CSV table of C-alpha atoms in Angstrom, one decimal:
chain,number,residue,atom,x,y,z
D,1,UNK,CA,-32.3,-42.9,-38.7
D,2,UNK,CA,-29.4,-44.8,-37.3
D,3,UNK,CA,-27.5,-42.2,-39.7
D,4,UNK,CA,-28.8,-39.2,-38.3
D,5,UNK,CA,-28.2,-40.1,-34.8
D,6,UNK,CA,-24.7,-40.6,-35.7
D,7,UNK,CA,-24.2,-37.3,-37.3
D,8,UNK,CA,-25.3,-35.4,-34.5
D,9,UNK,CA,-23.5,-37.6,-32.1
D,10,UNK,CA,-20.4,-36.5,-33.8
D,11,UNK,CA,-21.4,-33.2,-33.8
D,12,UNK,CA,-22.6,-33.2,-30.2
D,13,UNK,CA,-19.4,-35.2,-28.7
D,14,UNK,CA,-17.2,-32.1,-30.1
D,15,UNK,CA,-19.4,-29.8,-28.6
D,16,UNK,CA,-19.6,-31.3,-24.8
D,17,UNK,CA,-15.5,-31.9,-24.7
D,18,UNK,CA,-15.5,-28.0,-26.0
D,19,UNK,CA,-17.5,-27.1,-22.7
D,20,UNK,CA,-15.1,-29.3,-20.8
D,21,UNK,CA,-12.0,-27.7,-22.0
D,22,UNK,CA,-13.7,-24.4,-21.1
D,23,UNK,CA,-14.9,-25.4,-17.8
D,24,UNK,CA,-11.3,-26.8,-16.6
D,25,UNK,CA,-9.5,-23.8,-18.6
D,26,UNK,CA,-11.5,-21.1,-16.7
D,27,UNK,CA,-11.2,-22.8,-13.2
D,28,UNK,CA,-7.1,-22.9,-14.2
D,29,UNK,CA,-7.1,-19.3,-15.2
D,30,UNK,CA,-9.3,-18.2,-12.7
D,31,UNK,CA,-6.6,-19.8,-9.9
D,32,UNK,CA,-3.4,-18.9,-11.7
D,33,UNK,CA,-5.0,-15.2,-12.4
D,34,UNK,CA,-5.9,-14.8,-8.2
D,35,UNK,CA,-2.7,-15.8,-7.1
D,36,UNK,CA,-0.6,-13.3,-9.8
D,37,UNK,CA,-2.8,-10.8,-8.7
D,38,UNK,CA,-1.5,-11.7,-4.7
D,39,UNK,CA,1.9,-11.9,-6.0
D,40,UNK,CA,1.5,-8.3,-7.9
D,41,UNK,CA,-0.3,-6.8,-5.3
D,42,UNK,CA,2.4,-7.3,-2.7
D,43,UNK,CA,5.4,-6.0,-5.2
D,44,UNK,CA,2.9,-3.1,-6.0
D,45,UNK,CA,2.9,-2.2,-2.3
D,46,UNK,CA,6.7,-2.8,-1.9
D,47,UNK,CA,7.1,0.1,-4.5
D,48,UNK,CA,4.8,2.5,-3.2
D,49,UNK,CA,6.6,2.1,0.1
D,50,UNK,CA,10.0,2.2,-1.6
D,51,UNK,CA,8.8,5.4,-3.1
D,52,UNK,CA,8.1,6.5,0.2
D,53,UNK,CA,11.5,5.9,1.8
D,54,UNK,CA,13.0,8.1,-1.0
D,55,UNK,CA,10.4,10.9,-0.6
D,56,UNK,CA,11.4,10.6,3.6
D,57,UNK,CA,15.0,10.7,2.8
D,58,UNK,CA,15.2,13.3,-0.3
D,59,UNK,CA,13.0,15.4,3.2
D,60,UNK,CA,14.9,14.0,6.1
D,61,UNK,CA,18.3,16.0,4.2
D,62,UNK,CA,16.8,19.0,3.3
D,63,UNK,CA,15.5,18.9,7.2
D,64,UNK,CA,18.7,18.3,8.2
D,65,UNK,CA,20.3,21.4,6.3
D,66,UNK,CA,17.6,23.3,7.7
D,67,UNK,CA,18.4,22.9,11.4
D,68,UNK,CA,22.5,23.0,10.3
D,69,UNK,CA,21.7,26.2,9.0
D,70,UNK,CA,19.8,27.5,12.1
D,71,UNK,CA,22.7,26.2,14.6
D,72,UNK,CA,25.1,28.2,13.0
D,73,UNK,CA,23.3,31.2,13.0
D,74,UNK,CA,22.8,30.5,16.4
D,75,UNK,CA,26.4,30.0,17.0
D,76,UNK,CA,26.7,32.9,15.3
D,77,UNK,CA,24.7,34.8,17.9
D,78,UNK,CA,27.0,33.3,20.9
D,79,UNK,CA,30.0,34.9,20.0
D,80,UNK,CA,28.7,38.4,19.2
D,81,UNK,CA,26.4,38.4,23.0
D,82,UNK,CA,30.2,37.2,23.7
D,83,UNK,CA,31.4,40.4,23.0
D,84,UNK,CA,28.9,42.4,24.5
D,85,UNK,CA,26.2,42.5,21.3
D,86,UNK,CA,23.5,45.1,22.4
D,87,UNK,CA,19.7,43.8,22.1
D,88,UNK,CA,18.9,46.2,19.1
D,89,UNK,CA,21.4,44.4,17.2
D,90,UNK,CA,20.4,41.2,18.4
D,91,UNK,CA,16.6,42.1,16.7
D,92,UNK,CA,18.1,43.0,13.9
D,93,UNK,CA,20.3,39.9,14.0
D,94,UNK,CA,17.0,37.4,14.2
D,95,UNK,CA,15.9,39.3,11.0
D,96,UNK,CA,18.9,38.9,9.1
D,97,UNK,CA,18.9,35.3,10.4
D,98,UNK,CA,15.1,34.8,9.1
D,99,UNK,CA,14.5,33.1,13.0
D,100,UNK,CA,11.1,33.2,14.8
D,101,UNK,CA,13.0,33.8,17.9
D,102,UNK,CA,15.9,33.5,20.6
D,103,UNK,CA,16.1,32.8,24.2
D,104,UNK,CA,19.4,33.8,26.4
D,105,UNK,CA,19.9,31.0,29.3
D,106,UNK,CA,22.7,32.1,32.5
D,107,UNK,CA,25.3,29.3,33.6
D,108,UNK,CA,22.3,28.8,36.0
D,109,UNK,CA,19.6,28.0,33.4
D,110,UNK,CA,18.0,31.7,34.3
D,111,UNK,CA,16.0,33.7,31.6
D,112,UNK,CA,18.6,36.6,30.7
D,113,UNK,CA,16.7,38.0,27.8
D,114,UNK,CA,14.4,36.3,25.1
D,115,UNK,CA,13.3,37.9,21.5
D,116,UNK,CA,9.3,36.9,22.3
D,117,UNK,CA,7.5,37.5,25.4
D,118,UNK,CA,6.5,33.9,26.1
D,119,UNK,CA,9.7,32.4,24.2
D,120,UNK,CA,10.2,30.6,27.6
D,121,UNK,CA,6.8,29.5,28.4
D,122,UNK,CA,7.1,28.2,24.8
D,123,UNK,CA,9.5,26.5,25.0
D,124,UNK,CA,9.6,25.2,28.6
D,125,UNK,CA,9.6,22.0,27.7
D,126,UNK,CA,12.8,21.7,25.8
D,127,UNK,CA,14.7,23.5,28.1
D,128,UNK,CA,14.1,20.8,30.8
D,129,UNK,CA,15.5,18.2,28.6
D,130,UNK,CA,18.7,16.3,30.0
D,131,UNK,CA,20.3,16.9,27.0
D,132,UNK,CA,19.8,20.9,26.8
D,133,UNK,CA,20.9,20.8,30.9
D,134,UNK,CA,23.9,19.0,30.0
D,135,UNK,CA,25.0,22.0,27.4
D,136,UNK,CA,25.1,25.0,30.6
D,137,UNK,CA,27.9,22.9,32.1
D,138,UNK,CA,29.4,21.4,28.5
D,139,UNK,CA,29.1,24.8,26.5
D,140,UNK,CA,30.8,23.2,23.6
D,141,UNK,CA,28.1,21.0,23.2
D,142,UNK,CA,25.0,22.0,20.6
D,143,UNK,CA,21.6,20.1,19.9
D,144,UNK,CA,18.9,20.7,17.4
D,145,UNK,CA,15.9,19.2,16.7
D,146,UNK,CA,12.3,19.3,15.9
D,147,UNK,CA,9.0,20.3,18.0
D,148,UNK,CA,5.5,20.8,17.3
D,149,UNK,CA,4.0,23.5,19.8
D,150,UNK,CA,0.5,24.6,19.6
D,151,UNK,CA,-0.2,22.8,16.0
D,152,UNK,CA,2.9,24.9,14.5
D,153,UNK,CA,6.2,23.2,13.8
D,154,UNK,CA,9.5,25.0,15.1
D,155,UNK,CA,13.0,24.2,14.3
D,156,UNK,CA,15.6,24.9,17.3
D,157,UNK,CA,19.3,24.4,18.1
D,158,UNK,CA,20.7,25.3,20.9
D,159,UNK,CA,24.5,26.5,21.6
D,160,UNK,CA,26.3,27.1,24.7
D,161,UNK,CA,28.2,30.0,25.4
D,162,UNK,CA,31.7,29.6,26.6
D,163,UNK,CA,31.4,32.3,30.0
D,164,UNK,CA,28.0,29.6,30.7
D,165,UNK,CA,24.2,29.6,30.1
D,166,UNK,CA,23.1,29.1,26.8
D,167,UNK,CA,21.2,30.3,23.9
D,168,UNK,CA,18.2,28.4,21.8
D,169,UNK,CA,17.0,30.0,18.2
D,170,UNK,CA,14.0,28.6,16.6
D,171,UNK,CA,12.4,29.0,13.8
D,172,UNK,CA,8.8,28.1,12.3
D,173,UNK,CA,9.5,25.0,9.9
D,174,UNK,CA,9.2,25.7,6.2
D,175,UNK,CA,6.4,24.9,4.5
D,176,UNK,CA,6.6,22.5,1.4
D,177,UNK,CA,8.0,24.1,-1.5
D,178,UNK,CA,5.9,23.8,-4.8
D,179,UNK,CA,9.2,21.4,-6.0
D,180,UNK,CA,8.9,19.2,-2.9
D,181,UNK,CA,4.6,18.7,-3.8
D,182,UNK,CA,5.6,17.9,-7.4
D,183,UNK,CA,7.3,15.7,-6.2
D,184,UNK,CA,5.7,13.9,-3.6
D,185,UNK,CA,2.6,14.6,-6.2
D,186,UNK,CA,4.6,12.4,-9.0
D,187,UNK,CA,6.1,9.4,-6.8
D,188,UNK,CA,3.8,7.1,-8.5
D,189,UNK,CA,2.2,9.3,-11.7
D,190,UNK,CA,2.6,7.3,-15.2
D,191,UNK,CA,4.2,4.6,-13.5
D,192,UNK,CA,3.5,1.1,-15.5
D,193,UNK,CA,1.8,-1.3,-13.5
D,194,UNK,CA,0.9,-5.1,-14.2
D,195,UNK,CA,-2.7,-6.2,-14.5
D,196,UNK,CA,-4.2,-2.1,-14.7
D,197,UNK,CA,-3.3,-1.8,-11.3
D,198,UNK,CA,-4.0,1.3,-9.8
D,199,UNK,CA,-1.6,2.5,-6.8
D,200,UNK,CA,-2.4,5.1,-4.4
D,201,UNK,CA,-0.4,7.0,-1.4
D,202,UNK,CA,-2.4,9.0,1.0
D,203,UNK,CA,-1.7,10.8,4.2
D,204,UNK,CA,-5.0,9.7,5.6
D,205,UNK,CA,-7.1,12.4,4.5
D,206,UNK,CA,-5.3,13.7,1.4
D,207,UNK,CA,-4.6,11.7,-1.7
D,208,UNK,CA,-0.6,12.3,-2.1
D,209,UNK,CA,-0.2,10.5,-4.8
D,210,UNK,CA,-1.1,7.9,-7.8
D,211,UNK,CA,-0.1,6.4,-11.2
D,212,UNK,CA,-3.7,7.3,-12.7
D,213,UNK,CA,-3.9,11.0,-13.0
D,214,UNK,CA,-7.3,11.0,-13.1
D,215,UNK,CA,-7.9,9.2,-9.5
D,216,UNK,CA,-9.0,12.0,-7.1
D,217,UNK,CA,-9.9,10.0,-4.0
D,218,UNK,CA,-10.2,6.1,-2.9
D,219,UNK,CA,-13.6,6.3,-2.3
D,220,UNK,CA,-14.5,7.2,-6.3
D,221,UNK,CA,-13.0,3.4,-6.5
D,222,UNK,CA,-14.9,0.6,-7.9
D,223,UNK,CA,-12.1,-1.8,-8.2
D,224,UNK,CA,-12.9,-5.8,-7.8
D,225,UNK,CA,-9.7,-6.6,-5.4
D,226,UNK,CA,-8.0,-3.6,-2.8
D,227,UNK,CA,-5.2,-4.4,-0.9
D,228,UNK,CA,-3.9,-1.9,2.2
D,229,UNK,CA,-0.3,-1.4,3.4
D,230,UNK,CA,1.5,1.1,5.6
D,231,UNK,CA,4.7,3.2,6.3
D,232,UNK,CA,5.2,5.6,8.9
D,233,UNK,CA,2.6,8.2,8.5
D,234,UNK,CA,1.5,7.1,4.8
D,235,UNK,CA,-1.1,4.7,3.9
D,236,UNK,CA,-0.7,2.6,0.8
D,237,UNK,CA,-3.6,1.1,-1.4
D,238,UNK,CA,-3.9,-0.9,-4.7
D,239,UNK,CA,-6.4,-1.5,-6.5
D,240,UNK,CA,-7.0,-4.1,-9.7
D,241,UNK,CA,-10.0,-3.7,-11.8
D,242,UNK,CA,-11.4,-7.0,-12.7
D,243,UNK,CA,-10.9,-6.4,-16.7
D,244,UNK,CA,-7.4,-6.4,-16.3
D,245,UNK,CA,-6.8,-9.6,-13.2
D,246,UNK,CA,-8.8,-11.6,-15.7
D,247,UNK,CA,-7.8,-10.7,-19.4
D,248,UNK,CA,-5.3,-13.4,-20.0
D,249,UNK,CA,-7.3,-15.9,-18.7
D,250,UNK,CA,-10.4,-14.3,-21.0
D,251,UNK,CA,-7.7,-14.3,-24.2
D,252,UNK,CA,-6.4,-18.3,-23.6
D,253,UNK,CA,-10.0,-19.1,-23.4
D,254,UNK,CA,-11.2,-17.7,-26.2
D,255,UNK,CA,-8.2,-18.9,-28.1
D,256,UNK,CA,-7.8,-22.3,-27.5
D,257,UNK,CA,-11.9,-22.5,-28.2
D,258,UNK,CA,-11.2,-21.1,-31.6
D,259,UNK,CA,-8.1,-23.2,-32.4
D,260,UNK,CA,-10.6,-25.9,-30.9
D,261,UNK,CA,-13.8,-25.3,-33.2
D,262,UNK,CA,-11.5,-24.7,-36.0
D,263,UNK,CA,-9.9,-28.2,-35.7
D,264,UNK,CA,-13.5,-29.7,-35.2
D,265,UNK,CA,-15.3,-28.1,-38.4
D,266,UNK,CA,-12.2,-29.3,-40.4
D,267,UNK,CA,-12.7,-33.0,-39.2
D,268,UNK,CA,-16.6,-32.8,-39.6
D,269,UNK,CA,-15.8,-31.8,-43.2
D,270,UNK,CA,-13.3,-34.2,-43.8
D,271,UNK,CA,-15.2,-37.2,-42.5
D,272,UNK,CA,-18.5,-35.9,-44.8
D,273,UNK,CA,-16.1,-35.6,-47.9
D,274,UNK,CA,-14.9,-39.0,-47.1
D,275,UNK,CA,-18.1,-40.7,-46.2
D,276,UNK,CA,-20.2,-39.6,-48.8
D,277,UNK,CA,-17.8,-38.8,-51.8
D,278,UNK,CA,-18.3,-35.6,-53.8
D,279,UNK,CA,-22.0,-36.2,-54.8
D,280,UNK,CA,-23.0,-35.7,-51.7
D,281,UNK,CA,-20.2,-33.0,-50.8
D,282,UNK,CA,-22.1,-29.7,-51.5
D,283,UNK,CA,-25.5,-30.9,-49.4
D,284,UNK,CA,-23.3,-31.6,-46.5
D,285,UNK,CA,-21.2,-28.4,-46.6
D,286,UNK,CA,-24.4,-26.5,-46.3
D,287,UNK,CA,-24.8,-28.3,-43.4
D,288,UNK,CA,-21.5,-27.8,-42.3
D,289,UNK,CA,-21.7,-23.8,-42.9
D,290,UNK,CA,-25.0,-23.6,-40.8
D,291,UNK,CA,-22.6,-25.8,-37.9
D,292,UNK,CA,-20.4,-22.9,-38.6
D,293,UNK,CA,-22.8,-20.3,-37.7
D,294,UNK,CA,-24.1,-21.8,-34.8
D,295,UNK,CA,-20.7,-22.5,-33.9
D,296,UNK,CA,-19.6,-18.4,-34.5
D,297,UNK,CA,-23.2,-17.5,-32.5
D,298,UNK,CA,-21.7,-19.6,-29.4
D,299,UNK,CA,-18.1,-18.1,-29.7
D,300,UNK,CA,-19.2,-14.5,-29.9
D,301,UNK,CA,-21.8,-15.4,-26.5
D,302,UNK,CA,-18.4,-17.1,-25.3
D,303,UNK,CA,-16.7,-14.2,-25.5
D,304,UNK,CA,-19.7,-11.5,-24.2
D,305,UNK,CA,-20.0,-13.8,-20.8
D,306,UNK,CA,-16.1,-13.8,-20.0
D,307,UNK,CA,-16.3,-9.9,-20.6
D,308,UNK,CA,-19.4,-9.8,-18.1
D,309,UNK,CA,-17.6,-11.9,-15.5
C-alpha cells in the first residue's frame, strides 16, 4: 500500500509543479505579450503617419507646380492686355492656357473685364484679401493659392500689371491621377508587420489604404486589440488579431511543458529501473507508456486551450 501511495505521489508531485510552471509561464507571457503589443502598436502608427507625410509632400509639390504653372500663364496674360491683347484672343488664350477663367482688376480694384459672368461674385472673397489689395499698388507682387468655392476646388494666382489693377486666373484643381491613387492605394500594401498586425489609413469614409489587400472596410474587423491615431485629415487604425499577440507566448508554453514532461518520464523510468532492477523493468514500462499517454492526452488539450484563448 505504502508502495502505491508513493508511486503516484511521485507521479502526482510532477504533475502539480507542471501546472505551476504553466500557470506562472502564461501570466509572464500574457504581460510581456500585452505590453509588446503597446510598444508595436505605437511604432505601427508612427509609420502609417510617416507614410502620410510622404503621400502630403510627394502632393504638396505637384500642387505647388500646379499653381507655378498657372501664375505664369497668368503673367503671361499681363503683358499681352499690356500691349493692347483684344478679348477674342484673350478666350482663346484661357484655352490654350487650360484655365477655368480670368478676371481683369483697374489700379482701382474695378471689374474691367472677366472670362465668366459671375467670375467676380466668385471670387469676391479673394479679391478683398489684404494681400491681393496690396498687389494694385505693388504690381510686381504675385500670390497664388488654393480655394474651395461651392464644393469645387479652384487654383488662382494673381499678377499685377505694371500701368495698375490686376489680373487673377483660376483654374478647377486636378483631380487625382490614376498614378497618385496607386499610390496613395499602396502606402501600406504588403508591408511586413509584427504580431499580424493589420494597418489601415482612411479618410473618414473611404478606406485609402492597408497592408492586407483583402481588408475592405474597418467595420468587417474582428480584431482582439484596435488602436486609433490621427494626421491632418487621415485617420490611422491597427489592428492585432489575437492569434498573432499571443503565439510566442502559446509556442514557450507548449515548449518548456514538453521539455518538462520529457524530463519527468525519463526520471520516472530511471527511478523504476533502479528500484526494481530488470525483473520488474518491463511491468513498470507498461506503466510508464500508459503515463505517457495520458501525459500526450493532456499536452494535445494543452495545446487546443492556448489556441482557444
Amino acid at each position: 500500500m505504502d508502495k502505491n501511495r508513493m508511486r503516484y505521489a511521485f507521479v502526482i508531485v510532477p504533475v502539480l509543479m507542471g501546472l505551476v510552471v504553466f500557470v506562472v509561464l502564461f501570466l509572464a507571457g500574457t504581460k510581456s505579450n500585452k505590453e509588446r503589443m503597446e510598444k508595436n502598436a505605437e511604432e505601427t502608427l508612427q509609420l502609417a503617419e510617416k507614410k502620410c507625410i510622404q503621400y502630403e509632400r510627394r502632393r504638396l509639390e505637384q500642387k505647388t507646380k500646379s499653381l507655378l504653372s498657372l501664375t505664369r500663364w497668368v503673367e503671361n496674360y499681363a503683358r499681352y492686355v499690356e500691349t493692347g491683347q483684344n478679348r477674342k484672343k484673350s478666350i482663346q488664350y484661357i484655352k490654350e492656357a487650360g484655365l477655368t477663367g480670368l478676371l481683369l482688376l483697374d489700379e482701382k480694384g474695378k471689374l474691367l473685364w472677366q472670362s465668366e459672368l459671375d467670375g467676380d461674385t466668385k471670387f469676391a472673397s479673394v479679391l478683398s484679401k489684404e494681400c491681393v489689395q496690396e498687389i494694385l499698388s505693388r504690381p510686381r507682387k504675385t500670390y497664388m493659392d488654393c480655394i474651395s468655392l461651392e464644393k469645387t476646388d479652384y487654383n488662382y494666382g494673381v499678377v499685377g500689371r505694371k500701368q495698375g489693377g490686376l489680373v487673377l486666373g483660376y483654374k478647377k484643381a486636378d483631380e487625382q491621377t490614376e498614378e497618385q491613387k496607386r499610390y496613395l492605394k499602396e502606402l501600406l500594401e504588403d508591408y511586413p508587420l509584427k504580431m499580424d498586425a493589420v494597418a489601415v489609413i482612411t479618410d473618414g469614409e473611404t478606406l485609402i489604404s492597408s497592408n492586407e489587400k483583402q481588408y475592405k472596410t474597418i467595420k468587417e474587423d474582428e480584431g482582439w486589440y484596435r488602436r486609433k491615431g490621427a494626421y491632418k485629415q487621415y485617420d490611422l487604425y491597427v489592428f492585432f488579431p489575437k492569434e498573432g499577440v499571443f503565439r510566442e507566448r502559446n509556442n514557450t508554453i507548449l515548449g518548456c511543458l514538453a521539455v518538462y514532461g520529457v524530463l519527468c518520464l525519463f526520471l520516472v523510468f530511471m527511478r523504476f529501473h533502479k528500484r526494481n532492477g530488470r525483473a520488474e523493468t518491463a511491468r513498470h514500462s507498461i506503466f510508464c507508456c500508459r503515463f505517457c499517454r495520458k501525459a500526450m492526452c493532456c499536452f494535445r488539450r494543452t495545446a487546443r486551450y492556448l489556441k482557444s484563448i
